[in-house]
Short mmCIF file of C-alpha atoms in Angstrom, two decimals:
data_model
loop_
_atom_site.label_atom_id
_atom_site.label_comp_id
_atom_site.label_asym_id
_atom_site.label_seq_id
_atom_site.Cartn_x
_atom_site.Cartn_y
_atom_site.Cartn_z
CA MET O 956 69.22 -9.30 -0.40
CA LYS O 957 68.81 -11.37 -4.02
CA TRP O 958 65.25 -13.42 -4.50
CA HIS O 959 65.13 -16.54 -5.20
CA PHE O 960 62.71 -19.67 -5.29
CA ILE O 961 60.57 -20.56 -2.41
CA ASP O 962 60.25 -23.78 -0.94
CA ARG O 963 57.73 -25.86 -2.69
CA SER O 964 58.93 -29.01 -1.47
CA GLU O 965 56.33 -31.29 -0.74
CA GLN O 966 54.07 -29.80 -3.69
CA ILE O 967 56.61 -30.41 -6.97
CA ALA O 968 57.97 -34.38 -3.97
CA ALA O 969 54.19 -34.49 -5.03
CA ILE O 970 54.22 -33.66 -9.06
CA ARG O 971 57.14 -35.40 -9.92
CA SER O 972 55.44 -39.01 -7.75
CA ALA O 973 52.51 -38.26 -10.45
CA LEU O 974 54.43 -37.90 -13.41
CA GLY O 975 56.21 -40.12 -12.36
CA ALA O 976 53.72 -42.81 -11.52
CA SER O 977 52.58 -45.17 -14.92
CA GLY O 978 48.34 -45.25 -16.12
CA ALA O 979 47.70 -41.70 -14.06
CA GLY O 980 46.35 -38.64 -15.12
CA PRO O 981 45.83 -35.21 -15.59
CA ILE O 982 47.71 -33.24 -12.75
CA VAL O 983 45.98 -29.93 -12.08
CA LEU O 984 47.83 -27.87 -10.04
CA ALA O 985 46.09 -24.83 -8.40
CA GLY O 986 46.66 -21.71 -6.06
CA GLU O 987 45.01 -18.41 -5.19
CA PRO O 988 46.83 -15.33 -7.66
CA GLY O 989 50.09 -14.36 -7.00
CA SER O 990 50.63 -18.17 -5.60
CA GLY O 991 53.68 -19.33 -7.66
CA ARG O 992 51.81 -21.53 -9.45
CA SER O 993 53.87 -20.46 -12.69
CA ARG O 994 57.07 -21.32 -10.80
CA LEU O 995 56.70 -24.20 -9.39
CA VAL O 996 55.74 -25.80 -12.82
CA GLU O 997 59.31 -24.86 -14.32
CA ARG O 998 60.55 -26.53 -11.28
CA VAL O 999 58.87 -29.50 -12.37
CA LEU O 1000 60.03 -29.53 -15.50
CA GLU O 1001 64.17 -29.37 -14.18
CA SER O 1002 63.56 -32.68 -12.68
CA SER O 1003 64.71 -35.70 -14.03
CA GLU O 1004 61.28 -37.02 -13.54
CA ALA O 1005 59.96 -34.53 -16.74
CA ALA O 1006 62.84 -35.27 -18.83
CA ARG O 1007 60.91 -38.47 -19.86
CA TYR O 1008 59.23 -36.41 -21.68
CA ASP O 1009 58.72 -34.42 -24.82
CA ILE O 1010 57.26 -30.92 -23.57
CA VAL O 1011 54.18 -28.97 -25.35
CA ARG O 1012 53.93 -25.90 -24.47
CA LEU O 1013 50.25 -24.92 -24.68
CA ARG O 1014 48.80 -21.77 -24.82
CA PRO O 1015 45.56 -20.48 -22.62
CA ALA O 1016 44.53 -19.08 -25.74
CA ASP O 1017 45.17 -21.51 -28.61
CA GLY O 1018 42.06 -22.21 -30.02
CA PRO O 1019 40.59 -26.61 -30.47
CA GLY O 1020 42.34 -26.93 -33.54
CA GLU O 1021 45.89 -25.20 -32.77
CA VAL O 1022 46.37 -27.03 -29.45
CA ALA O 1023 45.27 -30.16 -31.70
CA ALA O 1024 47.85 -28.94 -34.40
CA ARG O 1025 50.48 -28.26 -31.86
CA VAL O 1026 50.79 -31.90 -29.96
CA GLU O 1027 50.40 -33.34 -33.00
CA ALA O 1028 53.03 -32.06 -34.82
CA ALA O 1029 55.78 -32.61 -31.33
CA ALA O 1030 54.13 -36.76 -30.79
CA GLY O 1031 56.88 -38.17 -31.94
CA GLY O 1032 58.90 -41.55 -29.73
CA ARG O 1033 58.88 -40.40 -26.17
CA PRO O 1034 55.23 -39.40 -24.31
CA LEU O 1035 54.37 -35.64 -24.53
CA LEU O 1036 53.84 -34.51 -21.21
CA LEU O 1037 51.30 -31.10 -22.55
CA VAL O 1038 51.77 -28.39 -20.36
CA MET O 1039 50.11 -25.35 -19.80
CA ASP O 1040 50.26 -22.78 -17.27
CA ASP O 1041 47.26 -20.06 -16.27
CA ALA O 1042 44.31 -22.74 -18.45
CA GLN O 1043 41.11 -21.09 -16.44
CA VAL O 1044 40.81 -18.26 -18.90
CA SER O 1045 41.06 -20.85 -22.31
CA GLU O 1046 38.12 -22.34 -23.37
CA ASP O 1047 35.98 -25.39 -22.29
CA GLU O 1048 36.92 -26.63 -26.18
CA SER O 1049 40.68 -25.81 -26.19
CA LEU O 1050 40.84 -28.00 -23.54
CA MET O 1051 38.70 -30.24 -23.62
CA ALA O 1052 40.79 -30.72 -27.18
CA LEU O 1053 43.58 -30.47 -25.04
CA ARG O 1054 41.94 -33.56 -22.90
CA THR O 1055 41.34 -35.93 -26.90
CA ALA O 1056 45.21 -34.46 -28.01
CA ALA O 1057 46.36 -36.72 -24.91
CA GLY O 1058 44.17 -39.23 -24.47
CA GLY O 1059 45.55 -40.20 -28.10
CA ASN O 1060 49.15 -40.06 -27.12
CA PRO O 1061 50.77 -43.82 -25.58
CA GLY O 1062 51.55 -42.37 -22.42
CA ALA O 1063 51.58 -38.71 -22.33
CA ARG O 1064 49.88 -36.82 -19.30
CA VAL O 1065 48.89 -33.63 -19.03
CA LEU O 1066 49.80 -31.00 -16.94
CA VAL O 1067 47.53 -27.71 -15.88
CA THR O 1068 47.58 -24.81 -13.66
CA THR O 1069 44.11 -22.95 -12.11
CA LEU O 1070 42.99 -20.71 -9.73
CA SER O 1071 41.75 -21.78 -6.64
CA GLY O 1072 39.94 -19.03 -4.06
CA PRO O 1073 37.65 -16.64 -4.33
CA ALA O 1074 39.72 -15.40 -7.52
CA ALA O 1075 38.98 -18.75 -9.70
CA ARG O 1076 36.50 -18.67 -12.35
CA ARG O 1077 32.75 -20.37 -12.23
CA PRO O 1078 32.77 -22.64 -13.64
CA ASP O 1079 35.86 -23.45 -14.35
CA PRO O 1080 36.81 -25.50 -17.96
CA VAL O 1081 40.14 -26.71 -16.31
CA ASP O 1082 37.42 -28.94 -14.73
CA CYS O 1083 36.54 -30.29 -17.22
CA LEU O 1084 40.99 -32.98 -16.20
CA ARG O 1085 40.37 -32.50 -12.40
CA PHE O 1086 37.54 -35.62 -12.46
CA GLU O 1087 39.20 -37.55 -15.64
CA PRO O 1088 40.11 -41.29 -14.09
CA GLY O 1089 43.75 -40.86 -12.27
CA ALA O 1090 43.99 -37.11 -11.91
CA TYR O 1091 45.44 -35.37 -9.63
CA THR O 1092 45.19 -32.34 -8.28
CA VAL O 1093 47.72 -29.99 -6.31
CA ASP O 1094 46.97 -27.64 -4.00
CA VAL O 1095 49.77 -24.50 -3.62
CA PRO O 1096 48.88 -23.23 -0.58
CA PRO O 1097 49.75 -19.66 1.32
CA LEU O 1098 53.82 -19.22 2.82
CA ALA O 1099 53.19 -20.37 6.51
CA VAL O 1100 54.56 -17.94 9.32
CA GLU O 1101 57.13 -19.87 9.46
CA GLU O 1102 58.14 -20.18 5.84
CA VAL O 1103 57.76 -15.87 5.78
CA ALA O 1104 59.95 -15.71 9.00
CA ALA O 1105 62.77 -18.34 7.24
CA LEU O 1106 62.64 -17.16 3.67
CA LEU O 1107 63.33 -12.92 5.02
CA ALA O 1108 66.43 -14.95 7.19
CA GLU O 1109 67.37 -16.28 4.22
CA LEU O 1110 67.16 -12.18 2.37
CA ALA O 1111 68.82 -10.49 5.14
CA GLY O 1112 71.09 -12.61 6.73
CA GLY O 1113 70.41 -13.54 9.33
CA HIS O 1114 67.68 -14.34 12.61
CA VAL O 1115 64.53 -11.80 11.80
CA ARG O 1116 62.64 -10.76 14.45
CA GLN O 1117 59.86 -12.44 14.68
CA ALA O 1118 56.75 -9.89 15.08
CA THR O 1119 58.44 -8.73 11.32
CA ALA O 1120 57.21 -12.07 10.12
CA GLY O 1121 53.96 -11.70 11.46
CA ALA O 1122 53.87 -8.39 10.78
CA LEU O 1123 54.92 -9.43 7.06
CA TYR O 1124 52.56 -12.50 7.04
CA SER O 1125 49.56 -10.54 7.67
CA ALA O 1126 49.86 -8.19 5.58
CA THR O 1127 50.64 -10.18 2.58
CA GLY O 1128 48.01 -13.70 4.05
CA GLY O 1129 51.79 -15.65 3.08
CA ASN O 1130 51.59 -14.58 -0.86
CA PRO O 1131 54.89 -14.94 -1.98
CA ARG O 1132 53.73 -12.29 -5.12
CA LEU O 1133 52.97 -10.11 -2.16
CA LEU O 1134 55.68 -11.00 -0.23
CA HIS O 1135 58.23 -10.00 -3.24
CA ASP O 1136 56.13 -6.41 -3.84
CA PHE O 1137 56.62 -5.70 -0.13
CA LEU O 1138 60.34 -6.93 -0.31
CA VAL O 1139 61.42 -6.48 -3.52
CA GLY O 1140 60.02 -3.90 -5.45
CA ARG O 1141 59.20 -2.22 -2.22
CA ARG O 1142 62.76 -2.71 -1.48
CA LEU O 1143 61.72 -2.90 1.85
CA THR O 1144 64.84 -5.77 2.20
CA GLU O 1145 67.23 -2.64 2.08
CA ARG O 1146 64.98 -1.10 4.97
CA LEU O 1147 65.72 -4.06 7.49
CA THR O 1148 68.11 -3.50 11.12
CA ARG O 1149 69.45 -6.02 12.62
CA GLY O 1150 68.90 -5.34 16.38
CA ALA O 1151 69.23 -6.99 19.85
CA ALA O 1152 66.52 -10.11 19.58
CA GLY O 1153 67.62 -10.15 15.38
CA TRP O 1154 66.42 -8.01 12.48
CA GLU O 1155 63.60 -5.45 11.92
CA PHE O 1156 62.69 -3.04 10.26
CA GLN O 1157 64.53 0.37 10.23
CA CYS O 1158 61.29 3.07 12.39
CA ALA O 1159 61.41 6.68 10.39
CA THR O 1160 60.05 9.19 12.82
CA GLU O 1161 59.39 11.28 10.10
CA TRP O 1162 56.45 11.44 7.70
CA LEU O 1163 56.63 10.95 4.44
CA PRO O 1164 54.94 11.86 1.75
CA PRO O 1165 51.75 9.15 0.59
CA MET O 1166 53.39 8.18 -3.17
CA ASP O 1167 50.72 8.22 -5.97
CA PRO O 1168 48.08 6.97 -5.06
CA SER O 1169 48.16 3.79 -8.17
CA ALA O 1170 51.45 1.85 -5.37
CA ALA O 1171 48.44 1.98 -2.11
CA THR O 1172 48.84 -1.07 -0.37
CA PRO O 1173 45.44 -1.31 1.86
CA HIS O 1174 46.15 -5.10 2.33
CA LEU O 1175 48.76 -3.59 4.62
CA VAL O 1176 47.36 -0.61 5.99
CA LYS O 1177 44.70 -2.77 6.45
CA ALA O 1178 46.83 -4.81 8.17
CA THR O 1179 48.31 -2.37 10.22
CA TRP O 1180 44.88 -0.81 11.53
CA ASP O 1181 43.68 -3.86 12.70
CA ALA O 1182 47.16 -5.35 15.38
CA TRP O 1183 46.59 -1.79 16.41
CA ALA O 1184 42.53 -3.03 17.65
CA ALA O 1185 43.63 -6.43 19.15
CA LEU O 1186 46.86 -4.21 20.78
CA ALA O 1187 49.18 -6.88 18.80
CA PHE O 1188 51.36 -4.03 19.62
CA ASP O 1189 54.84 -5.71 18.37
CA ARG O 1190 53.37 -7.15 15.16
CA ALA O 1191 52.03 -3.95 14.47
CA PHE O 1192 54.66 -1.58 15.76
CA GLU O 1193 56.17 -3.25 12.64
CA LEU O 1194 53.74 -2.61 10.30
CA CYS O 1195 53.65 0.62 10.94
CA LYS O 1196 57.52 0.72 9.67
CA ALA O 1197 56.99 -1.66 6.98
CA ALA O 1198 53.40 1.29 6.00
CA ALA O 1199 55.50 4.91 7.38
CA TRP O 1200 59.08 2.76 4.60
CA CYS O 1201 56.11 2.06 1.95
CA GLY O 1202 54.24 5.92 1.77
CA GLU O 1203 51.59 5.37 4.06
CA GLY O 1204 52.87 7.02 6.87
CA HIS O 1205 50.13 9.24 6.25
CA THR O 1206 47.32 6.15 7.26
CA VAL O 1207 49.25 4.86 10.29
CA SER O 1208 50.28 8.17 12.15
CA VAL O 1209 47.70 7.33 14.59
CA PRO O 1210 48.84 3.82 15.78
CA LEU O 1211 52.61 4.72 15.07
CA ALA O 1212 52.69 8.30 17.61
CA HIS O 1213 50.88 6.21 19.63
CA LEU O 1214 53.28 3.30 20.10
CA LEU O 1215 56.19 5.24 19.91
CA LEU O 1216 55.16 6.58 22.99
CA LEU O 1217 54.24 2.71 24.49
CA ARG O 1218 58.00 2.05 24.03
CA GLY O 1219 59.41 4.20 26.17
CA ARG O 1220 60.36 6.83 22.50
CA GLY O 1221 58.61 10.76 24.04
CA ARG O 1222 60.38 11.92 21.85
CA ASP O 1223 60.67 9.87 18.56
CA SER O 1224 56.74 11.10 18.75
CA MET O 1225 56.78 13.59 19.40
CA SER O 1226 59.89 14.83 16.01
CA PHE O 1227 56.80 12.29 13.91
CA LEU O 1228 53.90 13.80 14.83
CA ASP O 1229 56.33 17.33 14.69
CA SER O 1230 57.61 16.70 10.37
CA LEU O 1231 53.31 15.55 9.86
CA PRO O 1232 51.73 18.74 7.66
CA GLU O 1233 50.56 21.60 9.30
CA GLY O 1234 47.39 21.23 10.31
CA VAL O 1235 46.75 17.24 10.80
CA VAL O 1236 47.57 17.07 14.29
CA ASP O 1237 45.09 19.20 14.89
CA GLY O 1238 42.81 17.99 12.83
CA THR O 1239 42.98 14.55 14.44
CA PRO O 1240 42.05 14.02 17.58
CA HIS O 1241 44.48 10.38 18.58
CA LEU O 1242 47.02 12.68 17.07
CA ALA O 1243 46.12 15.07 19.50
CA LEU O 1244 45.38 12.70 22.03
CA ALA O 1245 49.14 11.16 21.23
CA ARG O 1246 50.55 14.37 21.72
CA ALA O 1247 48.60 16.27 25.01
CA VAL O 1248 49.52 12.55 27.03
CA ASN O 1249 53.60 13.51 25.54
CA LEU O 1250 53.64 16.48 26.32
CA ALA O 1251 51.79 15.95 30.13
CA CYS O 1252 53.26 12.72 31.15
CA GLY O 1253 55.92 11.46 28.46
CA GLN O 1254 57.83 15.49 29.06
CA GLY O 1255 55.82 15.72 32.30
CA ARG O 1256 54.75 18.91 30.99
CA PRO O 1257 50.30 18.60 32.15
CA GLU O 1258 49.82 22.43 31.61
CA ALA O 1259 51.62 22.50 28.55
CA ALA O 1260 48.81 19.43 27.38
CA ALA O 1261 45.26 21.17 28.15
CA GLU O 1262 47.06 24.46 26.94
CA PHE O 1263 47.66 23.11 23.71
CA LEU O 1264 44.15 20.93 23.68
CA LEU O 1265 42.19 24.06 24.89
CA ARG O 1266 43.75 25.35 21.70
CA ALA O 1267 42.56 22.60 20.10
CA ALA O 1268 39.48 22.24 21.10
CA VAL O 1269 38.85 26.61 20.66
CA ALA O 1270 40.22 25.70 16.97
CA ALA O 1271 37.81 23.12 15.82
CA GLY O 1272 34.66 22.93 15.49
CA PRO O 1273 31.87 22.16 17.63
CA ALA O 1274 31.02 18.04 16.85
CA GLN O 1275 35.34 17.48 17.51
CA ARG O 1276 34.95 20.61 20.77
CA PRO O 1277 33.34 18.29 22.99
CA LEU O 1278 35.91 15.76 22.63
CA LEU O 1279 38.97 17.91 22.87
CA LEU O 1280 38.00 18.87 26.43
CA ALA O 1281 37.23 16.29 27.38
CA TYR O 1282 40.89 15.66 27.51
CA ARG O 1283 41.54 18.07 28.38
CA ALA O 1284 39.77 17.19 31.22
CA TRP O 1285 41.27 13.74 31.94
CA ILE O 1286 44.92 14.81 31.62
CA MET O 1287 44.42 17.63 34.46
CA ALA O 1288 42.81 15.19 36.23
CA LEU O 1289 45.55 12.32 36.00
CA ASN O 1290 48.23 14.75 36.95
CA GLY O 1291 46.96 16.34 39.46
CA ARG O 1292 44.48 18.87 38.05
CA PRO O 1293 40.90 18.04 37.90
CA ALA O 1294 39.05 19.99 35.90
CA ASP O 1295 36.10 21.64 38.18
CA ASP O 1296 34.20 22.16 34.92
CA VAL O 1297 34.44 17.95 33.53
CA GLY O 1298 31.13 17.90 34.27
CA THR O 1299 28.88 20.82 31.76
CA ILE O 1300 31.64 19.10 28.61
CA THR O 1301 28.28 18.12 26.69
CA ARG O 1302 29.11 14.32 25.85
CA THR O 1303 28.67 13.95 21.78
CA ASP O 1304 29.54 10.95 21.47
CA ARG O 1305 30.47 7.88 22.65
CA GLU O 1306 34.53 8.49 23.55
CA THR O 1307 33.73 12.43 24.71
CA ALA O 1308 31.67 10.43 27.55
CA LEU O 1309 34.38 7.78 27.39
CA PHE O 1310 37.10 10.70 28.63
CA VAL O 1311 34.11 12.23 30.50
CA HIS O 1312 33.46 9.22 32.48
CA ALA O 1313 37.61 8.75 33.17
CA ALA O 1314 38.58 12.21 33.77
CA GLN O 1315 35.46 12.49 36.61
CA ALA O 1316 36.83 8.98 38.38
CA MET O 1317 40.88 10.43 38.47
CA THR O 1318 38.94 13.39 39.78
CA ARG O 1319 37.59 10.95 42.76
CA LEU O 1320 39.73 7.79 42.65
CA ARG O 1321 42.12 8.86 46.34
CA THR O 1322 38.67 10.94 47.70
CA ARG O 1323 35.85 8.41 46.91
CA PRO O 1324 36.48 5.28 45.77
CA GLU O 1325 33.75 3.99 45.96
CA GLU O 1326 31.90 6.82 42.69
CA ALA O 1327 35.59 6.65 41.09
CA VAL O 1328 34.65 2.55 40.28
CA PHE O 1329 31.54 3.77 38.91
CA HIS O 1330 33.23 6.11 36.70
CA LEU O 1331 35.46 3.87 35.83
CA ARG O 1332 33.60 1.06 35.38
CA ARG O 1333 30.77 3.46 33.07
CA ALA O 1334 34.85 3.92 30.74
CA LEU O 1335 35.46 0.51 30.76
CA ALA O 1336 31.45 -0.27 28.84
CA LEU O 1337 32.03 2.68 26.43
CA THR O 1338 35.30 1.66 25.29
CA GLY O 1339 33.35 -1.38 23.63
CA GLY O 1340 32.65 0.83 20.19
CA GLY O 1341 36.55 -0.34 18.69
CA ALA O 1342 37.96 3.32 17.21
CA GLU O 1343 35.12 5.77 17.71
CA ALA O 1344 36.32 5.07 21.35
CA GLY O 1345 39.35 5.81 21.91
CA PRO O 1346 43.31 3.77 21.40
CA PRO O 1347 42.51 0.91 22.06
CA TRP O 1348 45.40 1.13 24.65
CA LEU O 1349 42.39 3.43 26.83
CA ALA O 1350 41.19 0.23 28.40
CA ALA O 1351 43.70 -1.79 29.95
CA HIS O 1352 44.80 1.99 31.70
CA LEU O 1353 41.89 2.18 32.92
CA THR O 1354 42.05 -1.53 33.59
CA ALA O 1355 44.65 -1.31 36.24
CA TYR O 1356 43.27 2.02 38.06
CA LEU O 1357 39.48 0.34 38.06
CA ILE O 1358 41.99 -2.86 40.43
CA ASP O 1359 43.68 0.58 42.32
CA ALA O 1360 39.85 2.23 42.99
CA LEU O 1361 38.52 -2.16 43.81
CA LEU O 1362 41.19 -1.60 46.67
CA LEU O 1363 41.09 1.40 47.97
CA ALA O 1364 36.78 1.23 48.63
CA GLY O 1365 37.31 -1.83 50.45
CA ARG O 1366 36.12 -4.26 47.98
CA ALA O 1367 39.06 -6.22 47.67
CA ASP O 1368 37.65 -9.98 46.36
CA GLU O 1369 36.07 -7.93 43.64
CA ALA O 1370 39.62 -6.17 42.96
CA THR O 1371 41.69 -9.31 43.18
CA LEU O 1372 39.03 -11.30 40.99
CA LEU O 1373 39.90 -8.65 38.08
CA ALA O 1374 43.85 -8.75 38.46
CA GLU O 1375 44.13 -12.46 38.41
CA GLY O 1376 43.40 -13.05 34.66
CA PHE O 1377 45.10 -8.71 33.96
CA HIS O 1378 47.72 -9.79 35.08
CA GLY O 1379 47.95 -13.82 34.13
CA GLY O 1380 48.85 -11.80 31.12
CA GLU O 1381 46.00 -13.92 28.95
CA PRO O 1382 45.55 -12.88 25.17
CA ALA O 1383 45.08 -9.20 24.70
CA SER O 1384 45.13 -8.83 28.05
CA GLY O 1385 46.65 -5.50 28.44
CA TRP O 1386 48.47 -5.40 31.41
CA ASP O 1387 51.85 -5.15 29.52
CA VAL O 1388 50.50 -2.34 28.11
CA ALA O 1389 48.60 -0.82 31.39
CA VAL O 1390 52.64 -1.36 31.94
CA ALA O 1391 53.78 0.79 29.88
CA MET O 1392 51.64 3.78 29.97
CA SER O 1393 52.61 3.72 34.25
CA MET O 1394 56.14 4.03 32.98
CA VAL O 1395 55.15 6.80 30.70
CA ALA O 1396 53.49 8.82 33.66
CA ALA O 1397 56.20 8.05 35.19
#
C-alpha cells in the first residue's frame, strides 16, 4: 500500500490559472502545518504554465542581499518565477527584497507558501505580498471526510467503512501529514481487514504495551474519548482499534472493553481485560464495571460478578469503595437479586449516587413502579456529569427502563412521549445502545 499525492485539483487549477494570467500579482499559498503546501507547489511547478518561466528557488533564510543577487543572476530571456516555501519564517527585509526584485523584472511572478490557522505567525511578513495589486491567495484546507475515505480506499484497494474513514478524519482533522503518520508511519494500513461492510481496522483483543512517550498520539486518544462520550460508538470502536495498534491501548482501555461488550463480543472483552497488567481492572472503576457486566449479563454469572466487585471493594481505598459497592448493588438488582443494604452505601460522589438510585429502581420496578420512576429520574439527572457519572451507554439503558416503569405505573402518556424521540432514532438518542444492552443482558 503506497502513499500517493492527495488530490488538490481545485487549488492546482487556481494557481495554474493565476500563472497563466497576464498582469497578475504574487500568488500566496496558505495552509495549516501538514496540509501539503510544499507538495502542491511541486505539482504546480510541473505544469505547462510553470514551464513558461525560469524558476528561481529562494530559501526563507536568504537575506535581502542574497535574494537580490540570486534573482539578478537568473535574469535572462524568459520571465522569472520566484518561489519561496515557508516564507512565513523569512524576515520582512528579505520579502521586501523579493517584492522589489519581482517588480524590476518584466513578467516576473512570485509564488510563496505560508501558514494559516492557529500556528500562523502574527504579523506575517508575507502580508507585504498579499495586498499587492492582482495578488492571489489560495487556501489549502484540510481534507473533507469524503476525501479521507477516498484516500483510504486507494490505499486499501477497495471500499472502506464510513466509520473507519470517519475515525481517521476525527483523529487528524483531515490533515494530510497526520494521515501519513498514522497510515504509513505507524503502519495502520497493515492493520486493515476486509469486513462485510468494507475495509476496517483489525481488533486488538489483547493489551499492547505503550510505545515510547515521544510517540504518543494525544489527538487520537482525544478523538476516541470524544466519540465515546457522544455515543458515536461505530466511530469510537474504530478509533479504539487504531489507538491500540498505535500503542495507546492503555489510554483507551475503558471504551474498548465496553464497546466490545456492546457489540456482543463478551469473550473478546474479557480477553482484553484479562490481558491488562495486574491490578489495572480492579483499580479502574469503569474497567471493573465492564468485567462485572460481562460476568453477570454476558456470561449469566451474577454471583461471580457480585463476588468480584465485593473483593475489589474490600481491596479499594475509602474513595472508591462506595462506588464499587454501588456497582454491585445495581448488578444484583438488575439480575433479580436485590441487595438489602443498598440504602446504606455512602454517596460520596455523583456516580455512586447514580448507581444507588439505579439499584433501588431495579429493586422496585415490578412491585413499586412509582418509586422506580422516581429513582430512575434521579439517576438520569445524575448522568449529566460526563465521564464522572458512569459510562455513556448508561443514560440510554436507564431511559429504556424508565419507559417500562412509567407503563407499569399506569402513566402511559408520559411513557409514549418519552419513547417517541427515543425509539425514533434521534441523533445520540441511545436506542441502539439500549437494544445492545438488552442483548447483553439476554
